[in-house]
JSON list of C-alpha atoms in Angstrom, two decimals:
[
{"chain": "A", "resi": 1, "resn": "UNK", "atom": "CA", "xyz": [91.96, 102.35, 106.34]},
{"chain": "A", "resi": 2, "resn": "UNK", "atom": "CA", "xyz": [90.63, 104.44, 109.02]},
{"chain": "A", "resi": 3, "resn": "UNK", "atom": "CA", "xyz": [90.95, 107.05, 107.34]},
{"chain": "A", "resi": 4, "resn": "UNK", "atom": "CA", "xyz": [89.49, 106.31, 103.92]},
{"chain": "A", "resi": 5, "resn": "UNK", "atom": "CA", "xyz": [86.55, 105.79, 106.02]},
{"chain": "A", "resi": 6, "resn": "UNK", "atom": "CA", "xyz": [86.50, 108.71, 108.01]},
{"chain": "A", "resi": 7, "resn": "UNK", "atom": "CA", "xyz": [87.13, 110.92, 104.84]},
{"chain": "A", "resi": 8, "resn": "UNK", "atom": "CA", "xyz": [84.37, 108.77, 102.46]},
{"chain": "A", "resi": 9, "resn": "UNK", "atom": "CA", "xyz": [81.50, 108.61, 104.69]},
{"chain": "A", "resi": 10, "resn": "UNK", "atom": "CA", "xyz": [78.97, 111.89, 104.73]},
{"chain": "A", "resi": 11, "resn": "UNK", "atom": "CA", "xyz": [78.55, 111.75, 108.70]},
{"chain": "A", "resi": 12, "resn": "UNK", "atom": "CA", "xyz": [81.30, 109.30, 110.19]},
{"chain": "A", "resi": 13, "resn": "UNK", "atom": "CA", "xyz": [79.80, 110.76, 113.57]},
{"chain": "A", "resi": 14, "resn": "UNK", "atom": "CA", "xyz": [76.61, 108.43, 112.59]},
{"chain": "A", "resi": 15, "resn": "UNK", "atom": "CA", "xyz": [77.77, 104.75, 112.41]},
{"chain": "A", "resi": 16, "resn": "UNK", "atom": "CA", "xyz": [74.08, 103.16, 111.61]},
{"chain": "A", "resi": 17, "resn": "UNK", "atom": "CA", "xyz": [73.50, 104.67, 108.51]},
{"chain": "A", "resi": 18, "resn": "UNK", "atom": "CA", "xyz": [77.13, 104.27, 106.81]},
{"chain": "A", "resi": 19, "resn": "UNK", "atom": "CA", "xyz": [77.35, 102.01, 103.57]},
{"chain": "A", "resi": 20, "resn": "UNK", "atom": "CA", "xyz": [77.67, 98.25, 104.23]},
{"chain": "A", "resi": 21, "resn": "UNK", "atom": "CA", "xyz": [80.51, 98.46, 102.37]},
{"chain": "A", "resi": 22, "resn": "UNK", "atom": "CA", "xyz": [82.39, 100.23, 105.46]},
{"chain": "A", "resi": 23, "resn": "UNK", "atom": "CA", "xyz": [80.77, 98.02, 108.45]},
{"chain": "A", "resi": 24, "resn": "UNK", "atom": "CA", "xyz": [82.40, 94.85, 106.61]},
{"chain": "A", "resi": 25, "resn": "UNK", "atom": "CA", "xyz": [85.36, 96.72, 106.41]},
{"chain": "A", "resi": 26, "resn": "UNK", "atom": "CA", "xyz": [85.54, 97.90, 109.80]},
{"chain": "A", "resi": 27, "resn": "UNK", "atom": "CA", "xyz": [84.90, 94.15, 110.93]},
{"chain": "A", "resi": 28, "resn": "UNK", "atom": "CA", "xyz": [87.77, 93.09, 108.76]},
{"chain": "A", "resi": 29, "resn": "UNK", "atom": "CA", "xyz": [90.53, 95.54, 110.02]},
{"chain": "A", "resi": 30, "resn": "UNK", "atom": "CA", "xyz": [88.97, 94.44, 113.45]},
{"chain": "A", "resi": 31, "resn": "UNK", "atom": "CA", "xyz": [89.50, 90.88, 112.65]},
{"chain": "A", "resi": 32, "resn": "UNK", "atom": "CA", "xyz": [93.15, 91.10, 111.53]},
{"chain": "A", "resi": 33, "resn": "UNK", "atom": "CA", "xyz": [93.80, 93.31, 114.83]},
{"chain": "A", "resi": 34, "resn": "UNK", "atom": "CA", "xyz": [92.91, 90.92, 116.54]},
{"chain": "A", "resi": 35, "resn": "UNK", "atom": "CA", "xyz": [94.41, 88.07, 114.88]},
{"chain": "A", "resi": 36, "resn": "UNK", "atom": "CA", "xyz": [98.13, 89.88, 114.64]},
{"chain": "A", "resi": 37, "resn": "UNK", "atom": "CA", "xyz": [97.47, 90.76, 118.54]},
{"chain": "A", "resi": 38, "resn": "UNK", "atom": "CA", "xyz": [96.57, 86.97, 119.61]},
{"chain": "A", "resi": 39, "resn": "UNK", "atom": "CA", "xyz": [99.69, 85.88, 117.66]},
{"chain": "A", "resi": 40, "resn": "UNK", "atom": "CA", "xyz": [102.08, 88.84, 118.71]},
{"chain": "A", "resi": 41, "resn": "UNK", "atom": "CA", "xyz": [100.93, 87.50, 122.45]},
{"chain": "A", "resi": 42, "resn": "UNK", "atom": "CA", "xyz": [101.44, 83.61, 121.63]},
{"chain": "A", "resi": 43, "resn": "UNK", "atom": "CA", "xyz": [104.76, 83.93, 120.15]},
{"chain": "A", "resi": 44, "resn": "UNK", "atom": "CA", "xyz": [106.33, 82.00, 122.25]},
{"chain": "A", "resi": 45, "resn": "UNK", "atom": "CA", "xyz": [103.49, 79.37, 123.15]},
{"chain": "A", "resi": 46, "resn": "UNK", "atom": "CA", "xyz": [103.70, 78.38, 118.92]},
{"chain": "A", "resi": 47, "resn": "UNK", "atom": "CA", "xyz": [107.74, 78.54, 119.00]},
{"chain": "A", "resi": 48, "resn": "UNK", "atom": "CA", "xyz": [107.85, 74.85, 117.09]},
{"chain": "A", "resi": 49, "resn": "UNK", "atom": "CA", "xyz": [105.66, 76.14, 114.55]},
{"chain": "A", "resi": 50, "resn": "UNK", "atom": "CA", "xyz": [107.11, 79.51, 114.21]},
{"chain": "A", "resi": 51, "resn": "UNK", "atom": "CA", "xyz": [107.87, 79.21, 110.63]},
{"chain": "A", "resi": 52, "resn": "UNK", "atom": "CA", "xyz": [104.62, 77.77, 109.54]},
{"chain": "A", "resi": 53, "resn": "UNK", "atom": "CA", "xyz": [102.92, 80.68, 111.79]},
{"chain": "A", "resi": 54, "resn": "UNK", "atom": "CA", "xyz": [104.94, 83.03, 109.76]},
{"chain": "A", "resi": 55, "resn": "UNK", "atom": "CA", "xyz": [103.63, 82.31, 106.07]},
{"chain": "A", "resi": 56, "resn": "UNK", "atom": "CA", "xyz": [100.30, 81.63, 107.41]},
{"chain": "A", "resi": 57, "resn": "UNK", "atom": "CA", "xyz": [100.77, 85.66, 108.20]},
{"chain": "A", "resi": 58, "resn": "UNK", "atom": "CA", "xyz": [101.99, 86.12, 105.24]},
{"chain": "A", "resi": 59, "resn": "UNK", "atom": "CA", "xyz": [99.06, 84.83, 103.30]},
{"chain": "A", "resi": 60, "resn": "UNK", "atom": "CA", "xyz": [96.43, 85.77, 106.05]},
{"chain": "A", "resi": 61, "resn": "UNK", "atom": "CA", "xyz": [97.59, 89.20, 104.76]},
{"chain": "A", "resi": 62, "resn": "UNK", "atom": "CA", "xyz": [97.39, 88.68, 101.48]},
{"chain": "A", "resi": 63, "resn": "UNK", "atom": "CA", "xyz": [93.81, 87.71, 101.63]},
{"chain": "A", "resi": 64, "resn": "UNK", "atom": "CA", "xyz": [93.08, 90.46, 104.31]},
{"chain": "A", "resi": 65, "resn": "UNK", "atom": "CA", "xyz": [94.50, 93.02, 101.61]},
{"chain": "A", "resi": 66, "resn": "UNK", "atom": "CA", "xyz": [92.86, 91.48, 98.85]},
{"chain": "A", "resi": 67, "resn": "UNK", "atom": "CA", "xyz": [88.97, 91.96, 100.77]},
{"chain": "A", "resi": 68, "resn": "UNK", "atom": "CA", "xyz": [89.81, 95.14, 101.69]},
{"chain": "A", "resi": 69, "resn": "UNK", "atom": "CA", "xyz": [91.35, 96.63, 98.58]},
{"chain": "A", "resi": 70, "resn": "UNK", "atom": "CA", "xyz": [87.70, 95.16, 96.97]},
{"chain": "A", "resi": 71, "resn": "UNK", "atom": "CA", "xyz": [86.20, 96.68, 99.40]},
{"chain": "A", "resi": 72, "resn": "UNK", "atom": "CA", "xyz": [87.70, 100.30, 99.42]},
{"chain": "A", "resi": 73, "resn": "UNK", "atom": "CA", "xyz": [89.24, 100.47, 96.24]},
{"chain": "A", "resi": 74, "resn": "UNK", "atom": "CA", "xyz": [86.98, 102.32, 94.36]},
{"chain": "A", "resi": 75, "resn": "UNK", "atom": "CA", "xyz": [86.85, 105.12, 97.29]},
{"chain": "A", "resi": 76, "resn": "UNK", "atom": "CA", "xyz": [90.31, 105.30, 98.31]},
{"chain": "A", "resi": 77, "resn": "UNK", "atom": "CA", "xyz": [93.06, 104.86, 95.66]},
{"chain": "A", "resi": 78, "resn": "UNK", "atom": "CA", "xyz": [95.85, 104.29, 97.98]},
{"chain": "A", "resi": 79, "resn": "UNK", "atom": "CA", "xyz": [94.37, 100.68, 99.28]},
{"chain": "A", "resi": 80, "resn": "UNK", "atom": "CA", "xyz": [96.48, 99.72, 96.89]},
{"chain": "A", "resi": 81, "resn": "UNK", "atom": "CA", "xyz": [99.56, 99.75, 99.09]},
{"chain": "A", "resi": 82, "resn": "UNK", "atom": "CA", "xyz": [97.86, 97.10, 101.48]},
{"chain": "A", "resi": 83, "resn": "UNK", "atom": "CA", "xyz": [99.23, 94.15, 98.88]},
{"chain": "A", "resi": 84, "resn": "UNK", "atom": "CA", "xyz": [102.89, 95.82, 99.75]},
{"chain": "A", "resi": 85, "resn": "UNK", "atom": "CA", "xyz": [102.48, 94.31, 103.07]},
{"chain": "A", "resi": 86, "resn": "UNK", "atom": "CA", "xyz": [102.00, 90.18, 102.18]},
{"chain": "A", "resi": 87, "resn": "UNK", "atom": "CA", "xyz": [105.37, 90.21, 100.07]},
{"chain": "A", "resi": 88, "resn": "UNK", "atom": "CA", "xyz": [107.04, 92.71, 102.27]},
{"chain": "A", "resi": 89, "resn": "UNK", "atom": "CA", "xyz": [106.49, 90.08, 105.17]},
{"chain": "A", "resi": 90, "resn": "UNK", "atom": "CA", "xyz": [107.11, 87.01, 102.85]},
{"chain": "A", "resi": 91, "resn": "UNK", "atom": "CA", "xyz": [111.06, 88.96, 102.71]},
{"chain": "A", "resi": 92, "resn": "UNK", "atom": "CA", "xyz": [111.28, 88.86, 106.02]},
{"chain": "A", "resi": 93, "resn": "UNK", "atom": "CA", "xyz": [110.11, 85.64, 107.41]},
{"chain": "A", "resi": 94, "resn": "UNK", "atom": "CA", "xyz": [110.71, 83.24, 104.38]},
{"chain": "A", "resi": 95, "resn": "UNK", "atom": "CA", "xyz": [113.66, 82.81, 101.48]},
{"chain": "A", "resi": 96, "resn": "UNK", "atom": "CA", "xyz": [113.45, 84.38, 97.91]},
{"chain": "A", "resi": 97, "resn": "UNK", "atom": "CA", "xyz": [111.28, 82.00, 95.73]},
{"chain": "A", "resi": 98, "resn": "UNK", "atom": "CA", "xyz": [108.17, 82.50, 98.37]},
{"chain": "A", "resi": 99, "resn": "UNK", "atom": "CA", "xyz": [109.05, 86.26, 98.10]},
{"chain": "A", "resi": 100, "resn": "UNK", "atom": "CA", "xyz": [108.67, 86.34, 94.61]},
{"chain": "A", "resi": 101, "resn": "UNK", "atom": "CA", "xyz": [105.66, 84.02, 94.15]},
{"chain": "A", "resi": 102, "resn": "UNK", "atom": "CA", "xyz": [104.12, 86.13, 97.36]},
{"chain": "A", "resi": 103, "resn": "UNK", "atom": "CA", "xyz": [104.48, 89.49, 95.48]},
{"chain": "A", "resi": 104, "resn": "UNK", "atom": "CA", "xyz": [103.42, 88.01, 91.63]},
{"chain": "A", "resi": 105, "resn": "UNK", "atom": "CA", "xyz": [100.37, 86.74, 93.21]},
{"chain": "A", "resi": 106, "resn": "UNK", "atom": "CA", "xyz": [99.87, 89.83, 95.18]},
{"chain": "A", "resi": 107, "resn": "UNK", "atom": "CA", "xyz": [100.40, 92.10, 92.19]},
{"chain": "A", "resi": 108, "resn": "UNK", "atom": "CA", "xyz": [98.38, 89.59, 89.80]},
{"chain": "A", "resi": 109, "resn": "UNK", "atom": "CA", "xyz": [95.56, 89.39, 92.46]},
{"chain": "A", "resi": 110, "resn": "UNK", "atom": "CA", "xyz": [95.40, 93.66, 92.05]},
{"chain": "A", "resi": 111, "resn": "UNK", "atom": "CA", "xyz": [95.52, 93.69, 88.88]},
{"chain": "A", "resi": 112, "resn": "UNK", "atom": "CA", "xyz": [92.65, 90.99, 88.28]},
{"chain": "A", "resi": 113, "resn": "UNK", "atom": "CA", "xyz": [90.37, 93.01, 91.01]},
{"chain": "A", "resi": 114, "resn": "UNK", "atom": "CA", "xyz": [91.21, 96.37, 88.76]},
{"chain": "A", "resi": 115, "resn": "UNK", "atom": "CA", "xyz": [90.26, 94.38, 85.52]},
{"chain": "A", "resi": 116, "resn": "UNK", "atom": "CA", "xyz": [87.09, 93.17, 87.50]},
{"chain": "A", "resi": 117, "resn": "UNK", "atom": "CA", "xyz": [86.09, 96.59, 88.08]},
{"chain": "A", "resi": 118, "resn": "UNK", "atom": "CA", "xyz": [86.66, 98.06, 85.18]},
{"chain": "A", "resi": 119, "resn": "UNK", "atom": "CA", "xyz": [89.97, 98.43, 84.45]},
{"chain": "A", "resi": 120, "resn": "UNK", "atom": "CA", "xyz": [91.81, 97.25, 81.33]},
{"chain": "A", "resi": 121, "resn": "UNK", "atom": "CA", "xyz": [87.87, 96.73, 79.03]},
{"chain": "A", "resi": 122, "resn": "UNK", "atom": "CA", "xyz": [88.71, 100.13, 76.85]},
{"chain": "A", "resi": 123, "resn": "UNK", "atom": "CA", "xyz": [92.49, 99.66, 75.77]},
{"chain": "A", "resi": 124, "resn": "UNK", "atom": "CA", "xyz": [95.65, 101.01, 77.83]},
{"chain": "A", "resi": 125, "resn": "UNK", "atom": "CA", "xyz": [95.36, 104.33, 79.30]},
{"chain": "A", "resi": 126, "resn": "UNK", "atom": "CA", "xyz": [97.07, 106.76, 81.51]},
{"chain": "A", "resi": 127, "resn": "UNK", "atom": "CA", "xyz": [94.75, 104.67, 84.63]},
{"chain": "A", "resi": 128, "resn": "UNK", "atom": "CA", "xyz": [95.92, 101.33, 83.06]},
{"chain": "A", "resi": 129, "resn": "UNK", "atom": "CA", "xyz": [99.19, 102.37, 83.06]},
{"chain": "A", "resi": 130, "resn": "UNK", "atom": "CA", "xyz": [99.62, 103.21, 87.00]},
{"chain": "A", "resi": 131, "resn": "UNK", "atom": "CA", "xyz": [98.00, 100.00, 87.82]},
{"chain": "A", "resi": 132, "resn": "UNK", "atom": "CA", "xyz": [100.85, 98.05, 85.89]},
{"chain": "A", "resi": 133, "resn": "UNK", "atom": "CA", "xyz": [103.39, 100.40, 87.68]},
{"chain": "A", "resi": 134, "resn": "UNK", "atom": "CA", "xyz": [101.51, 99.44, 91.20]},
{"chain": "A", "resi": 135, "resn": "UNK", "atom": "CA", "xyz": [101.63, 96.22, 90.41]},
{"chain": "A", "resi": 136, "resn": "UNK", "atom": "CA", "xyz": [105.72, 96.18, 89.41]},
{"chain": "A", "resi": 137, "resn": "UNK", "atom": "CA", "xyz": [106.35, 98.14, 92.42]},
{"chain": "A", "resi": 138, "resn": "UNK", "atom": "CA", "xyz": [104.61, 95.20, 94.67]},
{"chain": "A", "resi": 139, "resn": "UNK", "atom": "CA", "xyz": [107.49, 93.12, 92.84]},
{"chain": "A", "resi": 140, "resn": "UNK", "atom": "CA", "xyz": [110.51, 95.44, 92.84]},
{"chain": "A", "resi": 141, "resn": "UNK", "atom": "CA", "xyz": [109.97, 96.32, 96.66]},
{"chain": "A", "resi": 142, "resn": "UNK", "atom": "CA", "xyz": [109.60, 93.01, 98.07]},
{"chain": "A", "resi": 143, "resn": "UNK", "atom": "CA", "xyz": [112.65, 92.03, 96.31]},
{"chain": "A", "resi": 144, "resn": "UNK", "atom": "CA", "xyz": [114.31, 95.29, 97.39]},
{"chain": "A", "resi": 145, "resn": "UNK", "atom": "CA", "xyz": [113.07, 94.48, 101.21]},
{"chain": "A", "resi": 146, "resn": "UNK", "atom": "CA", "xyz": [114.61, 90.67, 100.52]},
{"chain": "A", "resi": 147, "resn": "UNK", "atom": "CA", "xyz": [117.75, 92.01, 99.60]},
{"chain": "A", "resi": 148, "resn": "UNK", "atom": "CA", "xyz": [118.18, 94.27, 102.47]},
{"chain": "A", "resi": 149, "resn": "UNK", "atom": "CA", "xyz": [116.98, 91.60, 105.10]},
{"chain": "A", "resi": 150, "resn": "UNK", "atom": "CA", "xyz": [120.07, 89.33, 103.44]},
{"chain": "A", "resi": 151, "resn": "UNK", "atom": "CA", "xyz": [122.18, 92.17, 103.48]},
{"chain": "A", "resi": 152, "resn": "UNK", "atom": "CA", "xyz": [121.90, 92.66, 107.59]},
{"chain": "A", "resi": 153, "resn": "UNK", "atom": "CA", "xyz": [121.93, 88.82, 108.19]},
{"chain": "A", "resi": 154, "resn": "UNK", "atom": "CA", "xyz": [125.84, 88.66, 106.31]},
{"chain": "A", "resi": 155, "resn": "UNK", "atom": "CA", "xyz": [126.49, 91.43, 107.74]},
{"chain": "A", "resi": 156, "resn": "UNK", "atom": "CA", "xyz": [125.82, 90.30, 111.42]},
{"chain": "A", "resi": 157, "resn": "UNK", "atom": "CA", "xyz": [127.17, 87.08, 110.73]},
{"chain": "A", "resi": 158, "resn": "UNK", "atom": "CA", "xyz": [130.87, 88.59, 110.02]},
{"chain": "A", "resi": 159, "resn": "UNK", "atom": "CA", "xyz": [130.55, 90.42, 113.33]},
{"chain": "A", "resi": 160, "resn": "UNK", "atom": "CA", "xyz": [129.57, 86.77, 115.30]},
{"chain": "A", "resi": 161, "resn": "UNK", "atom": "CA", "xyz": [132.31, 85.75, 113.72]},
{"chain": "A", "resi": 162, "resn": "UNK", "atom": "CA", "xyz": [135.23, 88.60, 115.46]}
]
């Protein structure tokens, strides 16, 4: 993110006169630093509601991903990627079902935001085309990641059990 504003703004040496569009940005990567930091301290404080902490992460990301890739998706095409990182956490923290339905509304949420910019109003093109694929890759990897996370929970669960 840093650096899709670093590379998009004419002098990124001169704060004050940069877009709007980057100062709301800023504030939003600033906000979700802080937010991860405040609950990366207070794990332990919020044990009890450890789960519930954990999904509201995952959808605190979600939405986080979802302003952002509005924000700077029209200047940096990779922003994309930031709707990897609801479902990919959804895998981790949660069971398959919230997985899935965390990565179809991730992936539906991109593709909406394309078709609201744009996207999708002149037919299916080459551009139309890699936003379908971006948007089966959100899928495919968070089920990928969900697999693997099963995979090293059986397989240290056999070794408990030596």
């Amino acid at each position: 993110i840093l650096s899709a504003l670093w590379f998009n703004v004419e002098n990124p040496s001169d704060w004050r006169h940069w877009d709007s569009t980057y100062k709301e940005s800023l504030i939003i990567l600033a906000i979700s630093m802080a937010v991860n930091w405040y609950l990366s301290v207070n794990t332990y404080r919020y044990i009890h509601w450890a789960k519930q902490i954990k999904i509201l992460e995952v959808w605190l990301y979600f939405l986080l991903a979802a302003a952002l890739f509005w924000l700077l998706g029209p200047s940096w095409g990779p922003m994309w990627l930031l709707f990897v990182m609801s479902p990919v956490a959804a895998a981790l923290f949660t069971n398959r079902w919230h997985t899935l339905g965390s990565a179809l509304t991730s992936a539906g949420t991109m593709l909406l935001i394309y078709y609201k910019r744009g996207l999708f109003h002149e037919g299916i093109g080459p551009a139309e085309g890699m936003a379908c694929v971006h948007a089966s890759f959100i899928v495919v990897f968070a089920l990928f990641v969900y697999g693997l996370e099963q995979t090293a929970l059986r397989l240290r669960d056999v070794a408990l059990r030596r």
